[in-house]
XYZ file of C-alpha atoms in Angstrom:
687
model
C 99.957 138.465 61.513
C 102.165 135.162 61.370
C 101.752 132.860 64.168
C 105.230 131.985 66.022
C 105.941 128.313 65.895
C 107.682 128.633 69.474
C 105.212 128.104 72.251
C 106.971 128.801 75.735
C 106.033 125.660 77.836
C 106.964 127.351 81.108
C 107.499 131.038 82.127
C 109.908 130.935 85.079
C 109.915 133.549 87.908
C 112.232 134.150 90.780
C 111.274 130.871 92.458
C 110.630 128.515 89.620
C 109.037 125.131 90.249
C 110.256 122.614 87.121
C 108.211 119.850 86.555
C 109.696 118.359 83.395
C 112.510 119.484 81.053
C 113.150 119.052 77.416
C 116.427 117.204 76.737
C 118.919 118.333 74.121
C 121.441 116.129 72.632
C 124.993 117.065 72.021
C 127.385 120.009 73.038
C 126.679 122.416 69.945
C 124.600 125.633 70.107
C 121.849 126.013 67.723
C 119.521 128.667 66.463
C 115.772 128.359 65.021
C 113.373 130.818 63.663
C 109.656 131.179 62.844
C 108.398 129.815 59.545
C 109.110 132.256 56.730
C 112.275 133.490 58.276
C 115.881 132.702 57.792
C 118.526 132.745 60.666
C 121.960 131.382 61.426
C 124.205 131.430 64.412
C 127.895 132.897 64.044
C 130.407 130.068 64.548
C 132.095 131.851 67.475
C 131.291 134.280 70.257
C 131.626 138.103 69.864
C 132.806 140.659 71.922
C 130.219 142.113 74.426
C 130.082 145.826 72.849
C 126.473 147.004 72.421
C 127.782 150.419 71.211
C 125.489 153.801 71.066
C 122.309 154.420 69.511
C 122.425 155.440 65.892
C 119.381 156.783 63.755
C 117.686 153.815 61.674
C 118.074 154.842 57.841
C 114.412 153.118 57.371
C 112.677 150.127 58.463
C 114.841 147.861 60.756
C 114.331 144.614 62.811
C 114.334 145.238 66.498
C 113.858 143.045 69.555
C 110.547 143.554 71.191
C 110.374 140.920 73.882
C 112.657 137.999 75.407
C 111.496 134.599 76.734
C 113.098 131.940 78.538
C 112.994 128.229 79.069
C 115.036 125.693 80.920
C 116.192 122.660 79.111
C 118.749 119.858 79.524
C 121.739 119.347 77.514
C 123.000 115.894 77.855
C 126.100 113.841 76.708
C 124.275 110.825 77.782
C 121.172 110.003 79.676
C 122.444 110.517 83.017
C 124.869 113.255 82.288
C 122.979 116.561 81.543
C 123.689 120.081 82.524
C 120.868 122.648 83.121
C 120.676 125.106 80.152
C 118.607 128.267 79.344
C 116.621 128.766 76.133
C 115.819 132.066 74.581
C 113.203 133.118 72.472
C 113.872 136.749 70.675
C 110.475 137.999 69.417
C 111.171 140.737 66.380
C 108.996 143.445 65.036
C 109.569 145.791 61.993
C 110.290 149.526 63.342
C 110.846 152.627 61.374
C 109.522 153.745 57.827
C 110.852 154.429 54.393
C 111.850 157.918 53.966
C 110.803 159.824 50.574
C 113.898 160.759 48.325
C 114.392 164.518 48.549
C 114.549 164.775 44.783
C 111.432 163.144 44.201
C 109.727 166.023 42.281
C 112.760 166.856 40.479
C 113.446 163.595 38.950
C 109.782 162.564 38.752
C 109.070 159.014 37.515
C 112.722 158.024 37.395
C 112.697 158.754 41.396
C 109.525 156.416 41.770
C 111.498 153.369 40.051
C 114.446 153.845 42.272
C 112.392 153.439 45.373
C 110.238 150.560 44.564
C 113.327 148.294 44.539
C 114.386 148.863 48.286
C 110.761 148.834 49.578
C 110.095 145.183 48.033
C 113.584 143.755 49.478
C 113.760 141.767 52.615
C 115.019 142.935 55.849
C 118.183 141.846 57.535
C 119.464 142.196 61.070
C 122.056 141.006 63.311
C 120.665 140.103 66.957
C 123.212 140.210 69.799
C 122.407 138.008 72.754
C 124.621 138.939 75.950
C 124.627 136.608 78.946
C 126.344 137.037 82.343
C 125.886 134.567 85.155
C 128.874 134.570 87.623
C 131.592 133.749 86.807
C 130.644 133.309 83.242
C 129.746 136.072 80.375
C 129.087 135.364 76.599
C 127.741 137.124 73.642
C 126.437 135.312 70.561
C 125.182 136.690 67.278
C 122.311 135.750 65.470
C 121.717 136.623 61.587
C 118.059 137.089 60.615
C 116.499 137.617 57.362
C 112.913 138.742 56.746
C 111.317 138.544 53.291
C 109.574 141.303 51.875
C 105.927 139.602 52.207
C 106.331 139.664 55.925
C 107.482 143.166 56.183
C 104.604 145.331 57.949
C 105.425 148.514 59.796
C 104.928 148.104 63.437
C 104.005 144.650 63.696
C 105.699 141.380 64.726
C 107.255 139.142 62.302
C 108.155 136.153 64.265
C 110.776 135.034 66.812
C 114.115 133.477 66.663
C 115.434 130.821 69.172
C 118.955 130.177 70.554
C 119.648 126.812 72.294
C 121.119 127.409 74.512
C 123.197 128.897 77.542
C 124.623 126.799 80.147
C 124.909 127.817 83.872
C 125.214 126.594 87.316
C 122.371 125.612 88.928
C 121.059 128.203 91.714
C 122.590 131.012 89.650
C 121.041 134.020 88.565
C 121.497 134.780 84.817
C 121.199 138.444 83.282
C 120.524 138.476 79.634
C 120.440 141.496 77.117
C 119.541 141.698 73.543
C 119.887 144.387 70.996
C 120.768 144.740 67.010
C 124.172 145.642 65.785
C 124.190 148.353 65.063
C 121.893 149.518 67.860
C 118.872 151.286 66.844
C 116.871 151.011 70.036
C 117.434 150.795 73.618
C 118.539 147.131 74.402
C 116.188 144.822 76.342
C 116.917 142.803 79.598
C 115.727 139.975 81.575
C 116.854 138.269 84.758
C 116.525 134.619 85.237
C 117.074 132.836 88.489
C 117.657 129.077 87.949
C 116.288 126.449 90.197
C 118.824 124.495 92.220
C 118.640 120.525 92.910
C 115.492 121.073 95.314
C 113.314 122.468 92.269
C 114.118 119.712 89.622
C 112.369 116.473 89.208
C 115.434 115.487 86.946
C 118.100 115.573 89.492
C 118.919 112.077 88.762
C 120.145 113.151 85.181
C 122.446 116.040 86.458
C 125.678 114.532 88.250
C 126.081 117.414 90.712
C 122.494 116.840 92.507
C 122.992 113.149 92.853
C 123.562 113.674 96.654
C 120.155 114.754 96.973
C 118.794 111.284 98.103
C 121.670 109.999 100.018
C 121.273 111.960 103.213
C 119.278 110.203 105.776
C 118.965 109.657 109.592
C 119.582 106.211 111.332
C 119.217 105.633 114.984
C 121.535 103.452 116.982
C 119.805 103.366 120.630
C 119.515 106.786 122.084
C 122.081 107.809 119.521
C 121.093 109.458 116.148
C 123.388 109.408 112.976
C 123.284 111.502 109.838
C 124.476 109.337 106.834
C 125.664 110.943 103.661
C 126.616 108.258 101.003
C 128.439 109.729 97.894
C 130.998 108.505 95.588
C 134.655 109.405 95.867
C 134.709 111.566 92.748
C 132.213 114.059 93.964
C 132.798 116.760 96.807
C 129.949 118.052 99.046
C 129.638 120.646 101.731
C 127.534 119.540 104.584
C 126.431 122.094 107.328
C 124.126 121.747 110.413
C 122.358 124.768 111.926
C 119.926 125.673 114.271
C 116.483 126.345 112.513
C 114.870 129.110 114.996
C 110.999 129.362 113.843
C 109.533 130.797 116.994
C 110.117 132.497 120.124
C 112.903 135.330 120.555
C 115.776 135.263 118.021
C 119.058 132.959 118.788
C 122.319 133.203 117.004
C 122.514 131.279 113.597
C 124.727 128.323 114.736
C 126.126 126.148 111.773
C 129.001 123.726 111.444
C 130.648 122.591 108.465
C 130.916 118.728 108.851
C 132.686 117.549 105.628
C 134.576 119.140 102.923
C 135.177 123.018 102.634
C 132.545 124.809 101.357
C 132.762 126.306 97.523
C 130.528 128.414 95.496
C 127.947 125.974 94.126
C 124.231 125.029 94.098
C 122.237 124.106 97.383
C 121.776 120.516 96.561
C 119.239 119.762 99.145
C 117.979 121.673 102.722
C 116.923 118.996 104.950
C 115.688 119.172 108.435
C 115.763 115.482 109.210
C 114.055 115.735 112.765
C 111.342 118.073 111.847
C 109.071 115.036 111.011
C 110.764 112.581 113.406
C 108.464 111.455 115.937
C 111.575 110.434 118.184
C 112.630 114.167 118.057
C 109.183 115.548 119.189
C 108.812 112.772 121.758
C 112.316 113.665 123.314
C 110.983 117.340 123.131
C 107.805 117.029 124.777
C 109.275 114.380 127.627
C 111.459 117.374 128.557
C 108.460 119.754 128.499
C 106.745 120.865 131.830
C 103.851 122.871 132.966
C 104.344 124.981 135.991
C 101.622 126.621 138.162
C 102.883 129.995 139.139
C 99.670 131.235 140.836
C 95.775 130.457 140.962
C 95.416 132.065 137.466
C 98.888 132.181 136.041
C 101.197 129.211 134.515
C 103.813 128.478 132.011
C 105.056 125.780 129.517
C 108.825 125.218 130.278
C 110.441 123.507 127.117
C 113.825 123.320 125.550
C 112.854 125.022 122.304
C 109.657 126.806 120.824
C 106.992 124.720 118.964
C 103.700 126.019 117.940
C 101.210 124.602 120.641
C 97.659 125.624 121.994
C 96.453 124.865 125.234
C 92.643 124.851 127.135
C 91.283 123.902 130.358
C 89.921 120.284 130.664
C 87.706 118.839 133.563
C 89.032 115.046 134.775
C 86.512 113.020 136.614
C 88.036 110.164 138.938
C 87.302 106.614 137.198
C 90.021 107.066 134.272
C 87.597 108.841 131.831
C 89.411 111.263 129.474
C 89.845 114.586 130.433
C 86.958 116.552 128.583
C 87.921 120.305 127.079
C 86.245 123.034 128.546
C 85.841 124.442 125.096
C 83.387 126.266 124.944
C 82.679 128.200 126.853
C 86.495 128.492 127.465
C 88.696 128.595 124.153
C 91.965 127.385 123.152
C 95.027 129.857 123.842
C 98.092 129.848 121.790
C 101.124 128.957 123.914
C 104.515 130.379 123.803
C 107.484 128.591 125.511
C 108.542 130.216 128.940
C 105.941 132.835 128.647
C 103.382 133.477 131.523
C 99.803 132.419 130.564
C 96.473 133.248 132.390
C 93.104 131.708 132.674
C 90.237 133.608 134.113
C 89.536 131.516 137.139
C 87.793 132.322 140.182
C 88.622 129.256 142.359
C 91.094 126.227 141.818
C 89.830 122.916 141.703
C 91.796 119.590 141.547
C 89.920 118.116 138.691
C 90.732 121.253 136.714
C 93.556 120.221 134.142
C 95.521 121.966 131.386
C 95.688 120.051 128.059
C 98.492 121.408 125.433
C 98.095 120.295 121.794
C 100.622 120.588 118.939
C 99.744 119.489 115.263
C 96.200 118.418 116.401
C 97.644 116.051 119.250
C 97.637 115.760 122.620
C 100.969 116.455 123.739
C 100.831 117.216 127.743
C 98.212 117.257 130.367
C 98.798 117.976 134.045
C 96.061 118.527 136.682
C 98.137 121.437 138.072
C 95.870 122.410 141.176
C 95.934 118.726 142.093
C 99.145 119.257 144.364
C 97.763 121.770 146.618
C 94.301 120.899 146.679
C 94.495 116.972 146.990
C 93.378 114.207 144.669
C 90.619 114.095 142.285
C 87.238 114.761 143.625
C 83.551 112.911 142.586
C 82.209 116.395 141.981
C 79.587 117.184 139.045
C 80.868 120.059 136.665
C 77.647 122.325 135.871
C 77.916 124.685 132.888
C 75.473 127.733 133.171
C 74.774 129.465 129.852
C 73.141 132.659 129.962
C 71.070 134.236 127.153
C 69.134 137.679 126.517
C 66.538 138.656 128.797
C 68.373 137.068 131.579
C 67.490 133.428 130.343
C 69.720 130.912 131.527
C 70.146 126.798 131.080
C 72.151 124.357 132.974
C 73.686 121.046 131.771
C 75.940 118.663 133.628
C 79.267 117.542 131.841
C 79.432 113.810 131.681
C 81.614 111.397 129.351
C 78.724 111.169 127.059
C 78.334 114.874 126.820
C 76.649 117.802 128.600
C 73.275 116.704 130.057
C 70.591 119.346 130.364
C 69.161 119.616 133.865
C 66.527 118.644 134.694
C 66.331 115.559 132.079
C 64.932 112.214 131.584
C 68.120 110.679 130.501
C 69.414 107.550 132.067
C 72.635 109.231 133.247
C 74.139 109.678 136.761
C 73.586 113.475 136.312
C 70.120 113.191 134.863
C 69.070 110.640 137.758
C 70.387 113.167 140.442
C 69.581 116.241 138.439
C 66.714 117.573 140.976
C 69.271 117.157 143.966
C 72.072 118.986 142.138
C 69.773 122.044 141.278
C 69.020 121.967 145.053
C 72.683 122.176 145.935
C 73.312 124.742 143.413
C 70.472 127.150 144.699
C 71.410 126.160 148.343
C 75.119 127.528 147.966
C 76.837 124.066 148.358
C 78.609 124.168 144.648
C 81.610 125.761 144.304
C 81.993 128.499 141.308
C 85.011 128.156 139.325
C 84.656 130.729 136.709
C 82.145 133.530 135.706
C 81.414 135.511 132.440
C 78.621 137.815 130.817
C 77.866 134.475 128.883
C 77.921 131.784 131.507
C 79.539 130.174 134.593
C 81.168 127.130 135.668
C 80.089 125.370 138.889
C 81.642 122.102 140.552
C 78.853 120.313 142.670
C 79.908 117.772 145.229
C 78.542 113.885 145.058
C 79.821 112.158 147.877
C 76.719 112.169 149.660
C 74.756 110.141 147.051
C 77.425 107.457 146.351
C 76.606 105.284 149.328
C 72.803 104.999 148.049
C 74.034 103.469 144.930
C 76.469 100.801 146.407
C 73.886 97.814 146.840
C 73.097 98.356 142.956
C 76.920 98.497 142.210
C 77.605 95.030 144.248
C 74.732 93.410 142.491
C 75.836 94.444 139.035
C 79.470 93.180 140.101
C 78.292 89.966 140.860
C 75.911 89.512 137.702
C 78.946 90.554 135.774
C 81.235 87.847 137.667
C 78.758 85.205 136.678
C 78.410 85.972 133.243
C 82.223 86.331 132.994
C 82.753 82.964 134.664
C 80.130 81.388 132.228
C 82.107 83.180 129.076
C 85.467 81.813 130.355
C 84.256 78.370 130.791
C 82.940 78.158 127.133
C 86.134 79.698 125.700
C 88.305 76.992 127.903
C 86.144 74.153 126.325
C 86.873 76.010 122.827
C 90.742 76.450 123.635
C 90.835 72.556 124.569
C 89.360 71.762 121.141
C 91.680 73.901 119.287
C 94.624 72.339 121.329
C 93.655 69.013 120.293
C 94.356 70.071 116.655
C 92.102 69.546 113.733
C 90.768 66.167 112.779
C 92.166 64.627 109.740
C 90.839 61.095 107.956
C 93.353 59.521 105.661
C 91.825 57.296 102.670
C 93.694 55.585 100.262
C 93.750 52.533 98.160
C 95.967 49.667 99.572
C 97.762 49.097 95.893
C 100.793 47.034 97.977
C 102.609 46.735 101.044
C 105.104 49.070 100.107
C 102.469 51.816 99.295
C 100.893 51.041 102.924
C 104.298 51.760 104.447
C 104.418 54.908 102.545
C 101.123 56.174 103.918
C 102.011 55.275 107.370
C 105.036 57.311 107.146
C 103.139 60.056 105.960
C 100.406 59.779 108.606
C 102.897 59.602 111.088
C 104.819 62.934 110.051
C 101.264 64.485 109.977
C 100.606 63.653 113.672
C 103.819 65.681 114.669
C 101.852 68.650 113.571
C 98.812 70.001 115.445
C 96.491 67.342 113.617
C 94.532 64.273 114.804
C 95.140 61.630 112.118
C 92.883 58.760 111.502
C 93.833 55.780 109.060
C 92.853 52.342 108.755
C 96.491 51.047 109.314
C 96.186 51.879 112.854
C 92.451 50.766 113.366
C 92.692 47.195 111.899
C 90.972 45.724 115.091
C 87.775 48.159 114.849
C 87.990 47.754 111.099
C 87.677 43.830 111.244
C 84.943 44.003 114.041
C 82.757 46.469 112.595
C 83.742 45.973 108.626
C 85.006 48.602 106.300
C 81.756 50.398 105.481
C 80.532 50.944 109.056
C 84.000 52.079 110.213
C 84.549 54.385 107.356
C 81.002 55.952 108.000
C 81.580 56.403 111.759
C 84.982 58.187 111.128
C 83.716 60.273 108.263
C 80.745 61.516 110.451
C 82.806 62.345 113.488
C 85.832 64.104 111.356
C 83.005 66.600 109.425
C 81.157 67.200 112.535
C 84.378 68.319 114.361
C 85.120 70.445 111.293
C 87.945 68.181 110.301
C 88.911 67.150 106.597
C 88.867 64.209 104.527
C 92.123 63.520 102.661
C 91.851 61.378 99.486
C 95.270 59.917 98.705
C 94.951 58.835 95.156
C 97.073 56.241 93.816
C 97.049 53.978 90.554
C 94.687 51.406 92.160
C 92.605 54.362 93.930
C 92.059 56.079 90.217
C 90.977 52.905 89.173
C 88.564 52.224 91.394
C 86.992 55.726 91.271
C 86.846 54.902 87.595
C 84.827 52.023 87.917
C 82.520 53.641 90.454
C 81.804 56.600 88.026
C 81.361 54.146 85.058
C 79.284 51.544 86.751
C 78.080 52.721 90.121
C 79.299 49.685 91.792
C 82.747 48.498 92.631
C 84.069 45.152 90.572
C 86.031 42.511 92.200
C 89.847 43.383 92.651
C 92.695 41.935 94.386
C 91.798 44.204 97.468
C 91.988 42.924 100.908
C 89.111 42.903 103.580
C 90.716 45.924 105.283
C 90.502 48.404 102.254
C 88.578 51.347 103.656
C 88.773 53.073 100.289
C 86.600 50.815 98.485
C 83.888 50.981 101.283
C 84.362 54.999 101.480
C 83.239 55.510 97.727
C 79.825 55.026 98.583
C 79.756 58.045 100.796
C 82.461 60.099 98.965
C 81.001 60.053 95.777
C 77.517 61.570 96.777
C 79.370 64.534 98.442
C 81.284 65.487 95.158
C 78.081 65.035 93.139
C 76.149 67.049 95.678
C 78.682 69.916 95.963
C 79.378 69.533 99.650
C 83.061 68.489 99.395
C 84.843 71.788 98.874
C 86.223 72.744 102.492
C 85.790 69.534 103.653
C 87.595 67.309 101.222
C 91.199 67.631 99.907
C 93.510 65.573 97.469
C 96.886 64.314 97.276
C 99.253 62.233 95.390
C 102.878 61.432 95.293
C 105.053 63.111 92.636
C 106.718 60.176 91.005
C 103.805 58.012 91.367
C 100.712 59.918 89.764
C 100.301 63.032 87.593
C 97.430 65.104 89.324
C 95.535 65.186 85.515
C 95.271 61.389 86.221
C 92.700 61.992 89.000
C 88.896 62.034 87.765
C 87.631 65.391 87.082
C 84.907 65.015 89.420
C 87.385 64.750 92.386
C 89.335 67.607 91.081
C 86.656 70.071 92.467
C 88.502 70.323 95.319
C 92.396 70.951 95.925
C 94.625 68.134 94.579
C 98.394 68.521 95.869
C 101.489 66.424 94.725
C 103.835 65.529 97.419
C 106.737 66.299 98.673
C 106.533 69.419 96.054
C 103.390 71.063 97.352
C 103.872 70.256 101.154
C 103.474 73.680 102.282
C 100.150 74.451 100.211
C 98.994 70.894 101.506
C 99.597 71.717 105.015
C 97.854 75.069 104.773
C 94.947 73.316 103.445
C 94.688 70.882 106.486
C 94.712 74.006 108.832
C 91.464 75.330 110.334
C 89.364 77.252 107.695
C 89.575 80.683 109.672
C 93.048 80.112 111.401
C 95.755 82.533 110.226
C 98.438 81.467 107.941
C 101.327 80.359 110.393
C 104.719 81.891 109.913
C 106.083 78.123 110.605
C 104.455 76.551 107.616
C 107.457 76.304 105.536
C 109.459 74.874 108.451
C 106.651 72.462 109.164
C 106.624 71.333 105.639
C 110.577 70.694 105.730
C 110.124 68.677 108.836
C 107.359 66.404 107.123
C 109.499 66.150 104.025
C 112.338 64.806 106.177
C 110.266 62.438 107.851
C 108.718 61.114 104.551
C 112.002 61.093 102.532
C 113.294 57.579 103.828
C 109.660 55.945 102.988
C 110.092 57.591 99.346
C 113.399 56.491 99.162
C 112.680 53.005 99.873
C 109.477 52.826 97.635
C 111.002 54.226 94.668
C 113.979 51.969 93.899
C 117.169 53.588 92.005
C 117.248 53.686 87.951
C 117.464 50.188 86.544
C 115.970 48.231 89.537
C 112.214 47.581 88.542
C 109.526 48.534 91.195
C 106.248 46.486 90.899
C 103.132 48.431 90.893
C 105.089 52.047 90.160
C 103.077 53.065 86.954
C 101.504 56.499 86.605
C 98.114 56.692 85.549
C 95.048 55.065 85.888
C 96.172 52.038 83.994
C 99.030 51.079 86.420
C 98.783 48.864 89.239
C 100.108 45.743 90.623
C 102.434 43.794 88.228
C 102.308 46.732 85.784
C 106.030 46.633 85.821
C 107.014 42.843 86.748
C 106.092 41.107 83.495
C 103.192 39.314 84.985
């Protein structure tokens, strides 16, 4: 049996769900057939006249089965129409008739029969389409070679591409041969509308789908439909009554007159809108009618369920009494009943919708007074008159008697005595159990002394915590400590460093720099001053900033090569030279990350000129990387401030005059402005 080449990718029923569609390019219809068959499509449509059934003169080709598939016919990528592809499966029906004069003519008759039995079969297959307001008939010519002719067997299929139809329309298809030897095949295909297509962006008539949205302006809600001028759509609003007694279907056309067309979209914009649900439940009320009956009064129906709960004074959540009671479905404006024997102010009604608590009211509190400090006992009855008792508490239902440390467990013996003596109020009774409310007022005064003692201890602990937090807050308000180290290459560079330190002081930073401590530096000496500043800064969780310049790079290189600093043209106040004896061990032993950062000025030194050992911590160029530099100076666990960019601009503005003064305009030589470790004083003045 030949294998058809055409495999239908999607069989569509009355409500198809189309995931992806094949695209056909060009407006021309076409036909294809199974291997071994030959077929062609007539150039023009024909009249849809099936005619009467006539007897077959012998073996004929007949349609046996119709299959359909949705495709897109596209003029360009975003200009497509929905099209229906049809595959007609064919089989050989009938048989060869023996000539009446076979015996009369003998062998001559045999030779005359062999020729038609070895000949190919031909058929004209008609496909008729009807989809309001369109009807078409096309003719397919099919030829089957003699080798494939087997009586009663399928010979393959012929495929027609394709019939265009409107979105959402119903297409009826007939297939038969001409002349017609058998009853025609028929098939009805319901095409999807824009809601069932994932390729709506390729079909211009579906382009309104994503442009309908809801916007809010205070208490006003607006429906926004954004379409182009050349498109026309009808928009209707209607009330969707999903529950409760039927109401008239109200609708209103808001835009253009409606015309026969596919439904582009069907949106209930407020179904999942939390504001709409909030408005609904704010308008809903629970009403107590009698001791056992109540109703839910709401503007419209929504699926909901209700149950009783027990609310103890003190602000604990209301605990649903499920089990032993059960959740009951709620219908708006319909009287509901709970099987209660007595009312109690602590009994409340909870209404849930979509697994979320929407309403909770203690209906009996209005008539019976405020909440009482009672304990609810749950009695469970088993076979052979066995029963057990537990007390409902925020942590669960505590069995009585019990050795637990809860309030009900400690008073369990007294509660059981009150129950036996009839001092508890029975609220509900059933074959499976009962509910009892037992008063606790007479036991409360015995506990006041312990409560006061616990309050005093709590107040003392709270005062201690607040005192510690106050000290921490004071430290945080002072800002993080930052020690700024640099090499005094020349007086101009010192003024640039002073401008940077002053700008950083405007931020929540406590900046220490030798420029501002010359008296202490002279009295203590550079080494002792730096050791004291470094130890204090790191102990307070601060950061040491190494400001690299050509002179600083040269000093670092000397230390890394010889281990000691050679003589140079540096004054007695140069703390950078003194600092290297302690800075280098921190870097060599891996203690620098987190406590040190590096920086250099954009036009003075390239970061790659900094020795590799010091690049184990971040090295920032200023002012181009000021935001990252300021972020590194923040506390390690402090959140990234949204004002970081604003502060960086503030520092940049404060630093710019000093930069302009230090870097002379083009054509004016500036001493000591080289880039790289070899640059230093006199590098550009010819000395």
